Coordinates of C-alpha atoms in Angstrom, one line a residue:
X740 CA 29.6 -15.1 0.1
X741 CA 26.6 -16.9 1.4
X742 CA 25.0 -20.0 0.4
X743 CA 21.0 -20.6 -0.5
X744 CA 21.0 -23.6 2.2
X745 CA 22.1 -21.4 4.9
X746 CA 18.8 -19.3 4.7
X747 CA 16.4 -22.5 5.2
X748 CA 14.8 -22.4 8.7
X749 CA 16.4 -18.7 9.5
X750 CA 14.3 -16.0 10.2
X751 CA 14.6 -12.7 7.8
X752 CA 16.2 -13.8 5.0
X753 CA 14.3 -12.2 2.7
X754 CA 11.2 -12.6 1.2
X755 CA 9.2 -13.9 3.8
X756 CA 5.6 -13.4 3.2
X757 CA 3.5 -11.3 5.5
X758 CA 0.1 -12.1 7.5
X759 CA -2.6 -11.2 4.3
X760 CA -4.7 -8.3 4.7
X761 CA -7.6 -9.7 3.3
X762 CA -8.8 -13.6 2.8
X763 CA -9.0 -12.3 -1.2
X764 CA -5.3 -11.8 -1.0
X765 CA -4.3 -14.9 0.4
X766 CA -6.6 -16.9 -2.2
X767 CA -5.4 -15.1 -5.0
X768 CA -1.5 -15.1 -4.2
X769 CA -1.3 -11.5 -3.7
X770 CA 0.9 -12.2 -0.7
X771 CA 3.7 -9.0 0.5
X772 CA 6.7 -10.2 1.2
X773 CA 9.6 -8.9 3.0
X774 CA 12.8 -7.3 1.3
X775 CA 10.8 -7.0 -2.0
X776 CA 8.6 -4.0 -3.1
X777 CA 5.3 -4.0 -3.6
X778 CA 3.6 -1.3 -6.0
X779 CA 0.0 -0.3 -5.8
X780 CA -1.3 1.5 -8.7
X781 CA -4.6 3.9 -10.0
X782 CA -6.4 6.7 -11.1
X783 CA -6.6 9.6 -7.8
X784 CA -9.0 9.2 -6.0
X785 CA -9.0 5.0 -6.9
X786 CA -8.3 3.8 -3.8
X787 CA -4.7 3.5 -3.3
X788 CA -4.4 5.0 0.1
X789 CA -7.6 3.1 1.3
X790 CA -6.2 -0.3 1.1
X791 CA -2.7 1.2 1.6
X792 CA -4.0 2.2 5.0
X793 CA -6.0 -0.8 5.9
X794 CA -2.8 -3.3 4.6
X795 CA -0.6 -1.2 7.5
X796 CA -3.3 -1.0 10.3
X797 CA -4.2 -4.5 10.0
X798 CA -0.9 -5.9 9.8
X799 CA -0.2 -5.0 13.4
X800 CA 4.0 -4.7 12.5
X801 CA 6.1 -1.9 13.1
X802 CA 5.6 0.8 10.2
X803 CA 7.0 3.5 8.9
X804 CA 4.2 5.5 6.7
X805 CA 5.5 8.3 4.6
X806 CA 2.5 10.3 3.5
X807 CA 3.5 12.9 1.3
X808 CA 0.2 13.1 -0.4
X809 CA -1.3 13.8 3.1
X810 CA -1.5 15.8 5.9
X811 CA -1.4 14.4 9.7
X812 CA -5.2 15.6 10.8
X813 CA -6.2 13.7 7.5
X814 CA -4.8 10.4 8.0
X815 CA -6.2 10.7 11.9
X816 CA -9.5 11.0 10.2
X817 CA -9.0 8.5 8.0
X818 CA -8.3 6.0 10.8
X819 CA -10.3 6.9 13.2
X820 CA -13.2 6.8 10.6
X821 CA -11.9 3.5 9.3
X822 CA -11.6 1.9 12.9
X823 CA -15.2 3.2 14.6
X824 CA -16.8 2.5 10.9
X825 CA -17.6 5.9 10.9
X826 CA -18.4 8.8 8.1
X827 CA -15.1 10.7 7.9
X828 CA -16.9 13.9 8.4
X829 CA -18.1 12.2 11.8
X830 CA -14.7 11.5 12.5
X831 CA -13.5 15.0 12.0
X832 CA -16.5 16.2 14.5
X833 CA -15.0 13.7 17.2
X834 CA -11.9 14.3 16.7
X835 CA -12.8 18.2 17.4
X836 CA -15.2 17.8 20.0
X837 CA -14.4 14.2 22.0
X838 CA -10.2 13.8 21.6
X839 CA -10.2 11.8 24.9
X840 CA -12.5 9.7 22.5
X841 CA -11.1 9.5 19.6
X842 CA -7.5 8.8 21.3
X843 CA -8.7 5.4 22.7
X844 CA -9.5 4.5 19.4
X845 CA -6.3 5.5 17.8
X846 CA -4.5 4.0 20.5
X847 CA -4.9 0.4 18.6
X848 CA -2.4 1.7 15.6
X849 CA 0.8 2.7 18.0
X850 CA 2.6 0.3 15.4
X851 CA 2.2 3.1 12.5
X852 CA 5.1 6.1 12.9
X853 CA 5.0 8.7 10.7
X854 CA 6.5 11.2 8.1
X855 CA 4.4 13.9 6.4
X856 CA 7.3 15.7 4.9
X857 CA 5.7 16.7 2.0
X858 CA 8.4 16.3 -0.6
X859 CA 10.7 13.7 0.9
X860 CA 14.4 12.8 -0.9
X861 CA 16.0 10.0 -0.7
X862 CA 18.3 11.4 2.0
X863 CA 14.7 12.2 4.3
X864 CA 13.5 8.6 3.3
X865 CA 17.0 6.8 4.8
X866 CA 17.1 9.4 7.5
X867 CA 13.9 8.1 8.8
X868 CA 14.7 4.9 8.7
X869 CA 17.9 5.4 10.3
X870 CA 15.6 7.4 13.2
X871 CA 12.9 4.4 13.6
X872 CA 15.9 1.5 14.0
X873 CA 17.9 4.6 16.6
X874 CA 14.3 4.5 18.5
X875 CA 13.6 0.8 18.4
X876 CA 16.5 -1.0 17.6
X877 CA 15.0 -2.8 14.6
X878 CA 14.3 -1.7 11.0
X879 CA 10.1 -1.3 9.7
X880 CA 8.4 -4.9 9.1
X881 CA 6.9 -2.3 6.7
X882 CA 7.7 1.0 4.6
X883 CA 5.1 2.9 3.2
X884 CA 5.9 5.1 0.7
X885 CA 2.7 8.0 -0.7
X886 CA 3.3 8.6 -3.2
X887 CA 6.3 7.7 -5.7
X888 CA 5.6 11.0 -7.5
X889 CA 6.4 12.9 -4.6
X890 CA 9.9 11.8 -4.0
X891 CA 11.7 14.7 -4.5
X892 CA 15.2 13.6 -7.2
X893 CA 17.7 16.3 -8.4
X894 CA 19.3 16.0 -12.0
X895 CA 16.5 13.9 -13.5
X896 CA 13.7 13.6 -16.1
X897 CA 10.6 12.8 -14.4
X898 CA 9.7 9.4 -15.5
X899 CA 13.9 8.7 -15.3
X900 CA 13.5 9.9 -11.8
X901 CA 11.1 7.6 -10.9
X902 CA 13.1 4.6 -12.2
X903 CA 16.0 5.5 -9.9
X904 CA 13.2 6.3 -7.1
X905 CA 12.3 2.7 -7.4
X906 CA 16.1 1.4 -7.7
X907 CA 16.7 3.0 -4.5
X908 CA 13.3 1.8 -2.5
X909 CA 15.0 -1.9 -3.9
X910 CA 17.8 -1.6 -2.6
X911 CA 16.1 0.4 1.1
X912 CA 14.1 -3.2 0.7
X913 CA 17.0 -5.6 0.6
X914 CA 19.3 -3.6 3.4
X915 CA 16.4 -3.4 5.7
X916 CA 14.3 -6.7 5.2
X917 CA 11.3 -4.6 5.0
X918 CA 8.3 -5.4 3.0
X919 CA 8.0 -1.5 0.6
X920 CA 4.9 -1.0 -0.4
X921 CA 4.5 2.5 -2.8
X922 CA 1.6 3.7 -4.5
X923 CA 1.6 5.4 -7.5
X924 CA -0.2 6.5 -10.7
X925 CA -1.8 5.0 -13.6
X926 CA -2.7 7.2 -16.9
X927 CA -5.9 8.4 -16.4
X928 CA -6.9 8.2 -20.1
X929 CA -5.9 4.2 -20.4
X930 CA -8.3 1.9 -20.8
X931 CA -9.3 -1.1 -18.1
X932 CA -12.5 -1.0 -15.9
X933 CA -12.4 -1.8 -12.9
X934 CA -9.1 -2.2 -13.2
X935 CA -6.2 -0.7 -15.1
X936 CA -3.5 -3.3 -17.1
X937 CA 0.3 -3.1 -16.5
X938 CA 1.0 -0.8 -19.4
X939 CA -1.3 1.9 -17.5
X940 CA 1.7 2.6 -14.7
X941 CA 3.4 5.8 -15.5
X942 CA 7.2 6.1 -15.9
X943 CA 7.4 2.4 -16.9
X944 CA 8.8 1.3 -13.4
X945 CA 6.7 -2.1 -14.0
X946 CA 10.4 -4.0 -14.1
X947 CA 11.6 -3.7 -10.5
X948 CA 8.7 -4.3 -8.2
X949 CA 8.3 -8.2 -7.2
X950 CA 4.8 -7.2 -7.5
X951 CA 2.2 -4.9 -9.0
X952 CA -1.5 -4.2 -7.7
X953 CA -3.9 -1.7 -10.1
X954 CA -6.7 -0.5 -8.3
X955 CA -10.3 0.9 -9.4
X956 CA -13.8 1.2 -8.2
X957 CA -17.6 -0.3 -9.1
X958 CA -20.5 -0.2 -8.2
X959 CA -23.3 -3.1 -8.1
X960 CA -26.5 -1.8 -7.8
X961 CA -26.0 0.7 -4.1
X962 CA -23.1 -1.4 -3.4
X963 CA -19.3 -0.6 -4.1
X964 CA -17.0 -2.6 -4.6
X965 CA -12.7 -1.9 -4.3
X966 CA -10.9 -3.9 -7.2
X967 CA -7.5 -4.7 -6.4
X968 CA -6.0 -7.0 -9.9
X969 CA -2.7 -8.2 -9.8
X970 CA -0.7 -7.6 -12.6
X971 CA 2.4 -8.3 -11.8
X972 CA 3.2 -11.2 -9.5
X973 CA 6.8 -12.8 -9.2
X974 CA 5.7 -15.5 -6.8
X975 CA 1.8 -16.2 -7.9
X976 CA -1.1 -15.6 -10.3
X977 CA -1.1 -12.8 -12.4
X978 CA -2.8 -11.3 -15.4
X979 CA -1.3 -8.4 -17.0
X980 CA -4.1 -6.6 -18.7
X981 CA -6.2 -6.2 -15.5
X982 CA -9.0 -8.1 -15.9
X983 CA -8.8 -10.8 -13.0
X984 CA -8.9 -9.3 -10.0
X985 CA -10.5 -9.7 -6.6
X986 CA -12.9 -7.5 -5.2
X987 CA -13.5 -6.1 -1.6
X988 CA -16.4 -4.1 0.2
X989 CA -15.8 -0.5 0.2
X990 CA -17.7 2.1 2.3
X991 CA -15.9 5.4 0.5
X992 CA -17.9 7.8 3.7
X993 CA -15.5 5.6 6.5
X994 CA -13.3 3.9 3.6
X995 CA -13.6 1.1 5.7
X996 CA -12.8 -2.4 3.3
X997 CA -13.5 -5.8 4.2
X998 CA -13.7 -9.4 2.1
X999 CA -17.0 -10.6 0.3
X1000 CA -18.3 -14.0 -0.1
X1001 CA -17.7 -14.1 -3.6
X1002 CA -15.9 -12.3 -6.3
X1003 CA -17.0 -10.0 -8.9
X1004 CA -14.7 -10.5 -12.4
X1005 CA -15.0 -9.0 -15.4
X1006 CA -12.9 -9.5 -18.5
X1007 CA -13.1 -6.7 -21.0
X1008 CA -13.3 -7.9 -24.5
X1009 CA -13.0 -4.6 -25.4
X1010 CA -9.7 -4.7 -24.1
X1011 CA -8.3 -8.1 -26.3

């Protein structure tokens, strides 16, 4: 039995926010927070595992990334392209050709540890986590988790599945006072430019996370922009349908993000 005064001043407790990824974030309340799960949602090929990737690189905390959706070489690429602001086709080429090079840059994200098991259960997910606290004698600041659709659950619908999915990644959140951040889908038919409203999130598993990010793309003129919109939001601002969001500067070639001076919005009438 524990009492809500006992937690003030004491470190991990639960729910401590972590360092922002981005200045948008912080202005905007979009804050991760530790023992709570986080879900970041679009269309493939949105944008998820951009800012996924950037959120754990620049956080600088131990993290455990399981990237079902991709394979090792690819997420070496995508670092190494993201930290030497490089094409990811030039990253590929150095990491073939210069790996003495492309090691010293890699050598700045020794906090990220890795599973690529590409159909992890909930067993593998626990497993690993049990490994990484074995190895370090602490749980993950952070848990990654790419993508909710490819957690592997026996003896469910698909949509129920992911429900219980997100029950358990709760639950991994509260025993281990990590910050889980999981990306998943949106329907690819709904409506919401650049980004998609709350309703879009398949398998309805809106009701667990503390918060929920959609994600989408735009252009201005040559220029693209990331949209991240918070939708959900149980400690700050937040705007269901999609259409307040913040947006960041996206290179897609080196899918290297960084904040802008100002903030593109757009509210879609068409959307009520």
């Amino acid at each position: 039995m524990k009492t809500l005064r006992r937690s003030i001043g004491k470190p991990e407790v639960g729910g401590e926010p972590l360092a922002p990824p981005f200045q948008g974030f912080q202005r905007e309340g979009m804050i991760l927070r530790r023992a709570e799960v986080t879900v970041i949602a679009g269309t493939p090929g949105a944008g998820k595992s951009s800012i996924a990737l950037h959120i754990a690189a620049r956080l600088k905390q131990p993290t455990l990334y399981f990237s079902a959706d991709t394979n090792a070489h690819t997420m070496a690429m995508r670092l190494l392209a993201m930290k030497a602001k490089i094409t990811q086709a030039h990253a590929e080429y150095m990491l073939k050709t210069d790996p003495a090079k492309a090691q010293e840059f890699l050598r700045e994200f020794s906090n990220l540890y890795w599973s690529f098991e590409p159909s992890p259960t909930l067993k593998d997910l626990d497993d690993e986590v049990s490994a990484f606290e074995t190895m370090w004698g602490r749980s993950p600041t952070l848990i990654v988790v790419d993508n909710l659709m490819d957690i592997a659950i026996d003896g469910h619908e698909e949509f129920a599945g992911m429900r219980q999915v997100m029950k358990e990644l709760k639950y991994l959140a509260r025993d281990t006072n990590a910050c889980v951040l999981v990306l998943h889908h949106t329907k690819e038919g709904a409506l919401g430019y650049p980004c998609q409203p709350r309703s879009a999130l398949q398998g309805m598993v809106s009701q667990i996370p503390a918060m929920v990010l959609t994600v989408g793309q735009m252009m201005q003129g040559q220029d693209v922009y990331l949209c991240v919109a918070p939708v959900k939001n149980r400690y700050g601002k937040a705007d269901h349908s999609g259409s307040t969001y913040i947006s960041l500067s996206f290179d897609p070639a080196s899918m290297y993000l960084e904040d802008i001076v100002r903030d593109y919005r757009q509210i879609e009438t068409s959307n009520g």
